GROMACS .gro file of C-alpha atoms in nm:
model
  360
    1UNK     CA    1  -1.468   0.186   2.489
    2UNK     CA    2  -1.826   0.158   2.299
    3UNK     CA    3  -1.890   0.262   2.042
    4UNK     CA    4  -2.123   0.626   2.024
    5UNK     CA    5  -2.102   0.759   1.661
    6UNK     CA    6  -2.016   0.679   1.289
    7UNK     CA    7  -1.971   0.985   1.032
    8UNK     CA    8  -1.801   0.993   0.712
    9UNK     CA    9  -1.652   1.253   0.461
   10UNK     CA   10  -1.588   1.316   0.152
   11UNK     CA   11  -1.243   1.422   0.044
   12UNK     CA   12  -1.082   1.465  -0.287
   13UNK     CA   13  -0.729   1.631  -0.341
   14UNK     CA   14  -0.564   1.662  -0.698
   15UNK     CA   15  -0.267   1.533  -0.740
   16UNK     CA   16   0.066   1.734  -0.883
   17UNK     CA   17   0.147   1.521  -1.191
   18UNK     CA   18  -0.118   1.174  -1.366
   19UNK     CA   19  -0.003   0.923  -1.201
   20UNK     CA   20   0.002   0.642  -1.437
   21UNK     CA   21  -0.004   0.207  -1.469
   22UNK     CA   22  -0.113   0.003  -1.620
   23UNK     CA   23  -0.462  -0.112  -1.502
   24UNK     CA   24  -0.541   0.312  -1.401
   25UNK     CA   25  -0.469   0.730  -1.440
   26UNK     CA   26  -0.549   0.922  -1.183
   27UNK     CA   27  -0.601   1.207  -1.134
   28UNK     CA   28  -0.672   1.312  -0.743
   29UNK     CA   29  -0.734   1.156  -0.467
   30UNK     CA   30  -1.102   1.040  -0.406
   31UNK     CA   31  -1.102   0.879  -0.077
   32UNK     CA   32  -1.382   0.880   0.184
   33UNK     CA   33  -1.245   0.931   0.620
   34UNK     CA   34  -1.432   0.803   0.878
   35UNK     CA   35  -1.448   0.929   1.301
   36UNK     CA   36  -1.599   0.692   1.532
   37UNK     CA   37  -1.661   0.819   1.834
   38UNK     CA   38  -1.632   0.586   2.130
   39UNK     CA   39  -1.839   0.668   2.470
   40UNK     CA   40  -1.490   0.790   2.666
   41UNK     CA   41  -1.475   1.054   2.475
   42UNK     CA   42  -1.191   0.891   2.230
   43UNK     CA   43  -1.233   0.928   1.860
   44UNK     CA   44  -1.114   0.710   1.579
   45UNK     CA   45  -1.016   0.807   1.197
   46UNK     CA   46  -1.001   0.598   0.900
   47UNK     CA   47  -1.005   0.661   0.567
   48UNK     CA   48  -1.083   0.424   0.162
   49UNK     CA   49  -0.996   0.601  -0.119
   50UNK     CA   50  -1.203   0.444  -0.422
   51UNK     CA   51  -0.958   0.188  -0.651
   52UNK     CA   52  -1.234   0.050  -0.872
   53UNK     CA   53  -0.986  -0.097  -1.072
   54UNK     CA   54  -0.840  -0.245  -0.775
   55UNK     CA   55  -1.047  -0.377  -0.501
   56UNK     CA   56  -1.356  -0.249  -0.704
   57UNK     CA   57  -1.488  -0.047  -0.412
   58UNK     CA   58  -1.618   0.263  -0.551
   59UNK     CA   59  -1.653   0.598  -0.309
   60UNK     CA   60  -2.055   0.532  -0.322
   61UNK     CA   61  -2.066   0.127  -0.203
   62UNK     CA   62  -1.820   0.231   0.047
   63UNK     CA   63  -2.005   0.516   0.240
   64UNK     CA   64  -2.328   0.229   0.146
   65UNK     CA   65  -2.126  -0.051   0.286
   66UNK     CA   66  -2.101   0.135   0.590
   67UNK     CA   67  -2.380   0.311   0.654
   68UNK     CA   68  -2.602   0.034   0.623
   69UNK     CA   69  -2.383  -0.194   0.735
   70UNK     CA   70  -2.078  -0.243   0.832
   71UNK     CA   71  -2.132   0.092   1.108
   72UNK     CA   72  -2.471  -0.033   1.236
   73UNK     CA   73  -2.231  -0.411   1.346
   74UNK     CA   74  -1.994  -0.153   1.577
   75UNK     CA   75  -2.235   0.079   1.689
   76UNK     CA   76  -2.284   0.005   2.075
   77UNK     CA   77  -2.002  -0.278   2.049
   78UNK     CA   78  -1.672  -0.250   2.303
   79UNK     CA   79  -1.355  -0.216   2.115
   80UNK     CA   80  -1.157  -0.364   2.413
   81UNK     CA   81  -1.289  -0.677   2.254
   82UNK     CA   82  -1.151  -0.652   1.928
   83UNK     CA   83  -1.056  -0.989   1.816
   84UNK     CA   84  -1.449  -1.062   1.851
   85UNK     CA   85  -1.550  -0.693   1.719
   86UNK     CA   86  -1.270  -0.696   1.392
   87UNK     CA   87  -1.328  -1.038   1.345
   88UNK     CA   88  -1.712  -0.970   1.310
   89UNK     CA   89  -1.623  -0.641   1.154
   90UNK     CA   90  -1.463  -0.885   0.844
   91UNK     CA   91  -1.804  -1.170   0.832
   92UNK     CA   92  -2.099  -0.906   0.836
   93UNK     CA   93  -2.100  -0.895   0.425
   94UNK     CA   94  -1.832  -1.051   0.125
   95UNK     CA   95  -1.602  -0.828  -0.016
   96UNK     CA   96  -1.582  -0.418   0.044
   97UNK     CA   97  -1.238  -0.418   0.211
   98UNK     CA   98  -1.151  -0.073   0.164
   99UNK     CA   99  -1.513   0.060   0.378
  100UNK     CA  100  -1.381  -0.234   0.644
  101UNK     CA  101  -1.005  -0.079   0.653
  102UNK     CA  102  -1.140   0.222   0.727
  103UNK     CA  103  -1.347   0.135   1.029
  104UNK     CA  104  -1.055  -0.103   1.135
  105UNK     CA  105  -0.778   0.212   1.128
  106UNK     CA  106  -1.046   0.370   1.360
  107UNK     CA  107  -1.065   0.143   1.604
  108UNK     CA  108  -0.719   0.074   1.662
  109UNK     CA  109  -0.651   0.447   1.686
  110UNK     CA  110  -0.915   0.410   1.873
  111UNK     CA  111  -0.748   0.162   2.117
  112UNK     CA  112  -0.436   0.259   2.078
  113UNK     CA  113  -0.518   0.604   2.235
  114UNK     CA  114  -0.629   0.452   2.514
  115UNK     CA  115  -0.356   0.273   2.577
  116UNK     CA  116  -0.143   0.600   2.548
  117UNK     CA  117   0.036   0.451   2.290
  118UNK     CA  118   0.149   0.568   1.951
  119UNK     CA  119  -0.025   0.324   1.732
  120UNK     CA  120   0.299   0.089   1.614
  121UNK     CA  121   0.386   0.071   1.984
  122UNK     CA  122   0.094  -0.046   2.012
  123UNK     CA  123   0.106  -0.279   1.763
  124UNK     CA  124   0.465  -0.478   1.929
  125UNK     CA  125   0.681  -0.203   1.716
  126UNK     CA  126   0.999  -0.012   1.827
  127UNK     CA  127   1.152   0.229   1.557
  128UNK     CA  128   0.876   0.470   1.426
  129UNK     CA  129   1.125   0.625   1.132
  130UNK     CA  130   1.089   0.357   0.771
  131UNK     CA  131   1.253   0.484   0.420
  132UNK     CA  132   1.025   0.502   0.161
  133UNK     CA  133   1.041   0.430  -0.324
  134UNK     CA  134   0.946   0.725  -0.475
  135UNK     CA  135   0.782   0.598  -0.776
  136UNK     CA  136   0.810   0.624  -1.159
  137UNK     CA  137   0.515   0.666  -1.371
  138UNK     CA  138   0.511   0.441  -1.712
  139UNK     CA  139   0.565   0.766  -1.954
  140UNK     CA  140   0.747   0.753  -2.284
  141UNK     CA  141   1.170   0.673  -2.175
  142UNK     CA  142   1.240   1.024  -2.209
  143UNK     CA  143   0.942   1.151  -1.959
  144UNK     CA  144   1.066   0.869  -1.672
  145UNK     CA  145   1.410   0.947  -1.739
  146UNK     CA  146   1.364   1.329  -1.658
  147UNK     CA  147   1.108   1.138  -1.342
  148UNK     CA  148   1.387   0.940  -1.266
  149UNK     CA  149   1.682   1.215  -1.274
  150UNK     CA  150   1.447   1.493  -1.033
  151UNK     CA  151   1.345   1.212  -0.819
  152UNK     CA  152   1.747   1.133  -0.767
  153UNK     CA  153   1.785   1.542  -0.707
  154UNK     CA  154   1.567   1.535  -0.476
  155UNK     CA  155   1.741   1.260  -0.258
  156UNK     CA  156   1.563   0.975  -0.303
  157UNK     CA  157   1.780   0.626  -0.287
  158UNK     CA  158   1.458   0.370  -0.442
  159UNK     CA  159   1.258   0.364  -0.765
  160UNK     CA  160   0.914   0.189  -0.793
  161UNK     CA  161   0.938   0.146  -1.173
  162UNK     CA  162   0.591   0.130  -1.364
  163UNK     CA  163   0.569  -0.080  -1.654
  164UNK     CA  164   0.392  -0.345  -1.816
  165UNK     CA  165   0.201  -0.080  -2.119
  166UNK     CA  166   0.310  -0.153  -2.491
  167UNK     CA  167   0.520  -0.387  -2.595
  168UNK     CA  168   0.810  -0.570  -2.417
  169UNK     CA  169   1.113  -0.393  -2.573
  170UNK     CA  170   0.923  -0.039  -2.503
  171UNK     CA  171   0.948  -0.123  -2.092
  172UNK     CA  172   1.309  -0.315  -2.188
  173UNK     CA  173   1.388   0.097  -2.341
  174UNK     CA  174   1.189   0.238  -2.008
  175UNK     CA  175   1.474   0.037  -1.669
  176UNK     CA  176   1.740   0.100  -1.917
  177UNK     CA  177   1.663   0.468  -1.955
  178UNK     CA  178   1.626   0.515  -1.580
  179UNK     CA  179   1.910   0.272  -1.475
  180UNK     CA  180   2.037   0.535  -1.730
  181UNK     CA  181   1.979   0.814  -1.539
  182UNK     CA  182   1.986   0.690  -1.193
  183UNK     CA  183   2.332   0.560  -1.191
  184UNK     CA  184   2.454   0.220  -0.987
  185UNK     CA  185   2.369   0.363  -0.598
  186UNK     CA  186   1.959   0.383  -0.652
  187UNK     CA  187   1.793   0.060  -0.614
  188UNK     CA  188   1.478   0.020  -0.889
  189UNK     CA  189   1.216  -0.199  -0.813
  190UNK     CA  190   0.928  -0.303  -1.139
  191UNK     CA  191   0.550  -0.283  -1.128
  192UNK     CA  192   0.379  -0.432  -1.396
  193UNK     CA  193   0.070  -0.447  -1.241
  194UNK     CA  194  -0.042  -0.762  -1.396
  195UNK     CA  195   0.060  -0.602  -1.749
  196UNK     CA  196   0.270  -0.852  -1.891
  197UNK     CA  197   0.212  -1.308  -1.911
  198UNK     CA  198   0.379  -1.527  -1.765
  199UNK     CA  199   0.653  -1.579  -2.096
  200UNK     CA  200   0.705  -1.169  -2.165
  201UNK     CA  201   0.800  -1.170  -1.825
  202UNK     CA  202   1.045  -1.434  -1.782
  203UNK     CA  203   1.167  -1.286  -2.112
  204UNK     CA  204   1.177  -0.865  -2.007
  205UNK     CA  205   1.364  -1.003  -1.621
  206UNK     CA  206   1.566  -1.232  -1.842
  207UNK     CA  207   1.719  -0.973  -2.061
  208UNK     CA  208   1.690  -0.727  -1.783
  209UNK     CA  209   1.891  -0.974  -1.594
  210UNK     CA  210   2.142  -1.002  -1.894
  211UNK     CA  211   2.188  -0.671  -1.942
  212UNK     CA  212   2.314  -0.588  -1.590
  213UNK     CA  213   2.002  -0.325  -1.487
  214UNK     CA  214   2.010  -0.449  -1.164
  215UNK     CA  215   1.675  -0.507  -1.073
  216UNK     CA  216   1.597  -0.538  -0.705
  217UNK     CA  217   1.239  -0.711  -0.763
  218UNK     CA  218   0.950  -0.735  -0.990
  219UNK     CA  219   0.578  -0.665  -0.801
  220UNK     CA  220   0.268  -0.843  -0.992
  221UNK     CA  221   0.409  -0.979  -1.352
  222UNK     CA  222   0.069  -1.096  -1.373
  223UNK     CA  223  -0.286  -1.112  -1.349
  224UNK     CA  224  -0.409  -1.217  -1.051
  225UNK     CA  225  -0.567  -1.471  -1.107
  226UNK     CA  226  -0.329  -1.675  -1.219
  227UNK     CA  227  -0.070  -1.852  -0.921
  228UNK     CA  228   0.059  -2.036  -1.199
  229UNK     CA  229   0.158  -1.789  -1.382
  230UNK     CA  230   0.313  -1.620  -1.147
  231UNK     CA  231   0.468  -2.001  -0.990
  232UNK     CA  232   0.664  -1.968  -1.409
  233UNK     CA  233   0.819  -1.672  -1.360
  234UNK     CA  234   0.875  -1.683  -1.026
  235UNK     CA  235   1.123  -2.023  -1.109
  236UNK     CA  236   1.279  -1.906  -1.430
  237UNK     CA  237   1.430  -1.618  -1.290
  238UNK     CA  238   1.683  -1.497  -1.043
  239UNK     CA  239   1.515  -1.131  -0.966
  240UNK     CA  240   1.250  -1.180  -0.660
  241UNK     CA  241   0.940  -1.171  -0.846
  242UNK     CA  242   0.633  -0.989  -0.533
  243UNK     CA  243   0.304  -1.115  -0.561
  244UNK     CA  244   0.004  -0.782  -0.518
  245UNK     CA  245  -0.327  -0.797  -0.673
  246UNK     CA  246  -0.282  -1.160  -0.646
  247UNK     CA  247  -0.308  -1.195  -0.234
  248UNK     CA  248  -0.592  -0.958  -0.046
  249UNK     CA  249  -0.684  -1.203   0.247
  250UNK     CA  250  -0.449  -1.435   0.477
  251UNK     CA  251  -0.605  -1.777   0.245
  252UNK     CA  252  -0.462  -1.600  -0.019
  253UNK     CA  253  -0.178  -1.562   0.074
  254UNK     CA  254  -0.135  -1.882   0.221
  255UNK     CA  255  -0.224  -2.016  -0.158
  256UNK     CA  256   0.094  -1.826  -0.297
  257UNK     CA  257   0.267  -1.926   0.055
  258UNK     CA  258   0.234  -2.309  -0.031
  259UNK     CA  259   0.266  -2.280  -0.417
  260UNK     CA  260   0.613  -2.090  -0.310
  261UNK     CA  261   0.432  -1.862  -0.614
  262UNK     CA  262   0.626  -1.550  -0.525
  263UNK     CA  263   0.939  -1.456  -0.332
  264UNK     CA  264   0.736  -1.171  -0.161
  265UNK     CA  265   0.386  -1.062  -0.122
  266UNK     CA  266   0.339  -0.688  -0.065
  267UNK     CA  267   0.037  -0.608   0.204
  268UNK     CA  268  -0.198  -0.319   0.134
  269UNK     CA  269  -0.443  -0.245   0.416
  270UNK     CA  270  -0.743  -0.159   0.129
  271UNK     CA  271  -0.678  -0.483  -0.027
  272UNK     CA  272  -0.665  -0.734   0.323
  273UNK     CA  273  -0.987  -0.515   0.510
  274UNK     CA  274  -0.734  -0.370   0.765
  275UNK     CA  275  -0.502  -0.371   1.002
  276UNK     CA  276  -0.646  -0.748   1.161
  277UNK     CA  277  -0.615  -0.903   0.840
  278UNK     CA  278  -0.299  -0.776   0.743
  279UNK     CA  279  -0.147  -0.890   1.006
  280UNK     CA  280  -0.213  -1.231   0.972
  281UNK     CA  281  -0.082  -1.181   0.564
  282UNK     CA  282   0.228  -1.117   0.802
  283UNK     CA  283   0.196  -1.387   1.073
  284UNK     CA  284   0.169  -1.630   0.735
  285UNK     CA  285   0.496  -1.498   0.555
  286UNK     CA  286   0.686  -1.514   0.796
  287UNK     CA  287   0.622  -1.837   0.926
  288UNK     CA  288   0.765  -1.922   0.547
  289UNK     CA  289   1.014  -1.707   0.546
  290UNK     CA  290   0.915  -1.480   0.335
  291UNK     CA  291   0.920  -1.131   0.347
  292UNK     CA  292   0.658  -0.830   0.318
  293UNK     CA  293   0.669  -0.528   0.175
  294UNK     CA  294   0.362  -0.279   0.267
  295UNK     CA  295   0.247  -0.066   0.015
  296UNK     CA  296  -0.075   0.187  -0.078
  297UNK     CA  297  -0.351   0.312  -0.292
  298UNK     CA  298  -0.378   0.662  -0.371
  299UNK     CA  299  -0.428   0.826  -0.026
  300UNK     CA  300  -0.377   1.066   0.161
  301UNK     CA  301  -0.189   1.159   0.507
  302UNK     CA  302  -0.475   0.945   0.684
  303UNK     CA  303  -0.417   0.608   0.519
  304UNK     CA  304  -0.030   0.625   0.479
  305UNK     CA  305  -0.056   0.716   0.799
  306UNK     CA  306  -0.236   0.413   0.943
  307UNK     CA  307  -0.010   0.201   0.690
  308UNK     CA  308   0.291   0.339   0.802
  309UNK     CA  309   0.159   0.268   1.169
  310UNK     CA  310   0.124  -0.139   1.109
  311UNK     CA  311   0.481  -0.171   0.867
  312UNK     CA  312   0.718   0.011   1.134
  313UNK     CA  313   0.557  -0.268   1.389
  314UNK     CA  314   0.638  -0.559   1.195
  315UNK     CA  315   0.954  -0.657   1.168
  316UNK     CA  316   0.916  -0.844   0.871
  317UNK     CA  317   0.763  -0.614   0.686
  318UNK     CA  318   1.127  -0.427   0.574
  319UNK     CA  319   1.015  -0.211   0.240
  320UNK     CA  320   0.838   0.014   0.274
  321UNK     CA  321   0.599   0.251  -0.072
  322UNK     CA  322   0.441   0.499   0.114
  323UNK     CA  323   0.464   0.765  -0.155
  324UNK     CA  324   0.127   0.885  -0.260
  325UNK     CA  325   0.138   1.177  -0.021
  326UNK     CA  326   0.408   1.312  -0.142
  327UNK     CA  327   0.217   1.323  -0.500
  328UNK     CA  328  -0.025   1.537  -0.372
  329UNK     CA  329  -0.101   1.899  -0.397
  330UNK     CA  330  -0.208   1.959  -0.049
  331UNK     CA  331  -0.230   1.774   0.334
  332UNK     CA  332  -0.547   1.729   0.463
  333UNK     CA  333  -0.417   1.621   0.757
  334UNK     CA  334  -0.355   1.773   1.094
  335UNK     CA  335  -0.090   1.577   1.271
  336UNK     CA  336   0.018   1.203   1.088
  337UNK     CA  337   0.330   1.114   0.935
  338UNK     CA  338   0.568   1.367   0.750
  339UNK     CA  339   0.854   1.320   0.526
  340UNK     CA  340   1.211   1.418   0.510
  341UNK     CA  341   1.208   1.374   0.194
  342UNK     CA  342   1.288   0.978   0.149
  343UNK     CA  343   1.217   0.940   0.535
  344UNK     CA  344   0.881   0.880   0.691
  345UNK     CA  345   0.860   1.003   1.068
  346UNK     CA  346   0.565   0.840   1.274
  347UNK     CA  347   0.427   1.074   1.589
  348UNK     CA  348   0.479   0.989   1.907
  349UNK     CA  349   0.150   1.145   1.990
  350UNK     CA  350  -0.116   0.859   2.122
  351UNK     CA  351  -0.302   0.600   1.832
  352UNK     CA  352  -0.239   0.767   1.492
  353UNK     CA  353  -0.137   1.085   1.584
  354UNK     CA  354  -0.378   1.275   1.447
  355UNK     CA  355  -0.532   1.638   1.584
  356UNK     CA  356  -0.767   1.724   1.304
  357UNK     CA  357  -0.874   1.685   0.962
  358UNK     CA  358  -0.916   1.977   0.700
  359UNK     CA  359  -1.175   1.789   0.479
  360UNK     CA  360  -1.326   2.130   0.226
   0.00000   0.00000   0.00000
């Protein structure tokens, strides 16, 4: 099963409502879609969104990386020797994790199709149903409370709340309002997106604990490079702390685990460089007794389908942040995952289960 051709397509899908975090505001899902063709007639699909503020990857840099370096490396390779192929792909160039992830998805799509299995089963999983959280963008406490009420009425039972903009008291007011509108039966996760200092994080989380706001976890409270600060927060609060931007690679995951700088790790294919490296991160965490979340950027149904297959295949991945397609004004995919409010159902077809893509 040798690679014969690789094509790329630009897609843009407007969001229903702006997505706001401490790092950026997003108005549309802008992605590069990849189709990888093999000599046995199988084609695989992948996606890489532009996330300059997080991964450093733009649409033009992703396209150039694939056309000039990563693509030429793959042409003519036998994908059945995927260990050699994917290890080599990772080493072709430094960084460029989004471009690598798009091609990695397409490779795994082809491999699973060749085995006549859905990708999550090819990777060892048995259950193709997941429950996603829904994200509340950072805004005024009043607007975030209104969003909470709407998501609660729609049937979501887990909310991921963006904080980290403004002072600590404003963030605490946001969380108070959300807990008030959510009631006692909805799980609340916070994501500060690196917006707090270690001392601010300890103060804020401690106060929320004292007030009984019942926060399940706090994601990336401090700067990505500040592992000592992350550990300081982890050691001084009872709430679970999750590393996100601090962990791109297996090597970074190993350092977080060695230091016990966090309680959980959020694996995103765009950070890791794809499923192959994501599996390594999860294996390291599992060996250390540390559960993982599988998350995503603002991606279309395509990228989230691949991430959901990855997540559904491993028992140590226990939390899922796959709500991005629910924020989009349309679905460009024919096939792939489908949503039933907060439940995700993966396709039973072989590979990713994608039958086609509307790029216009």
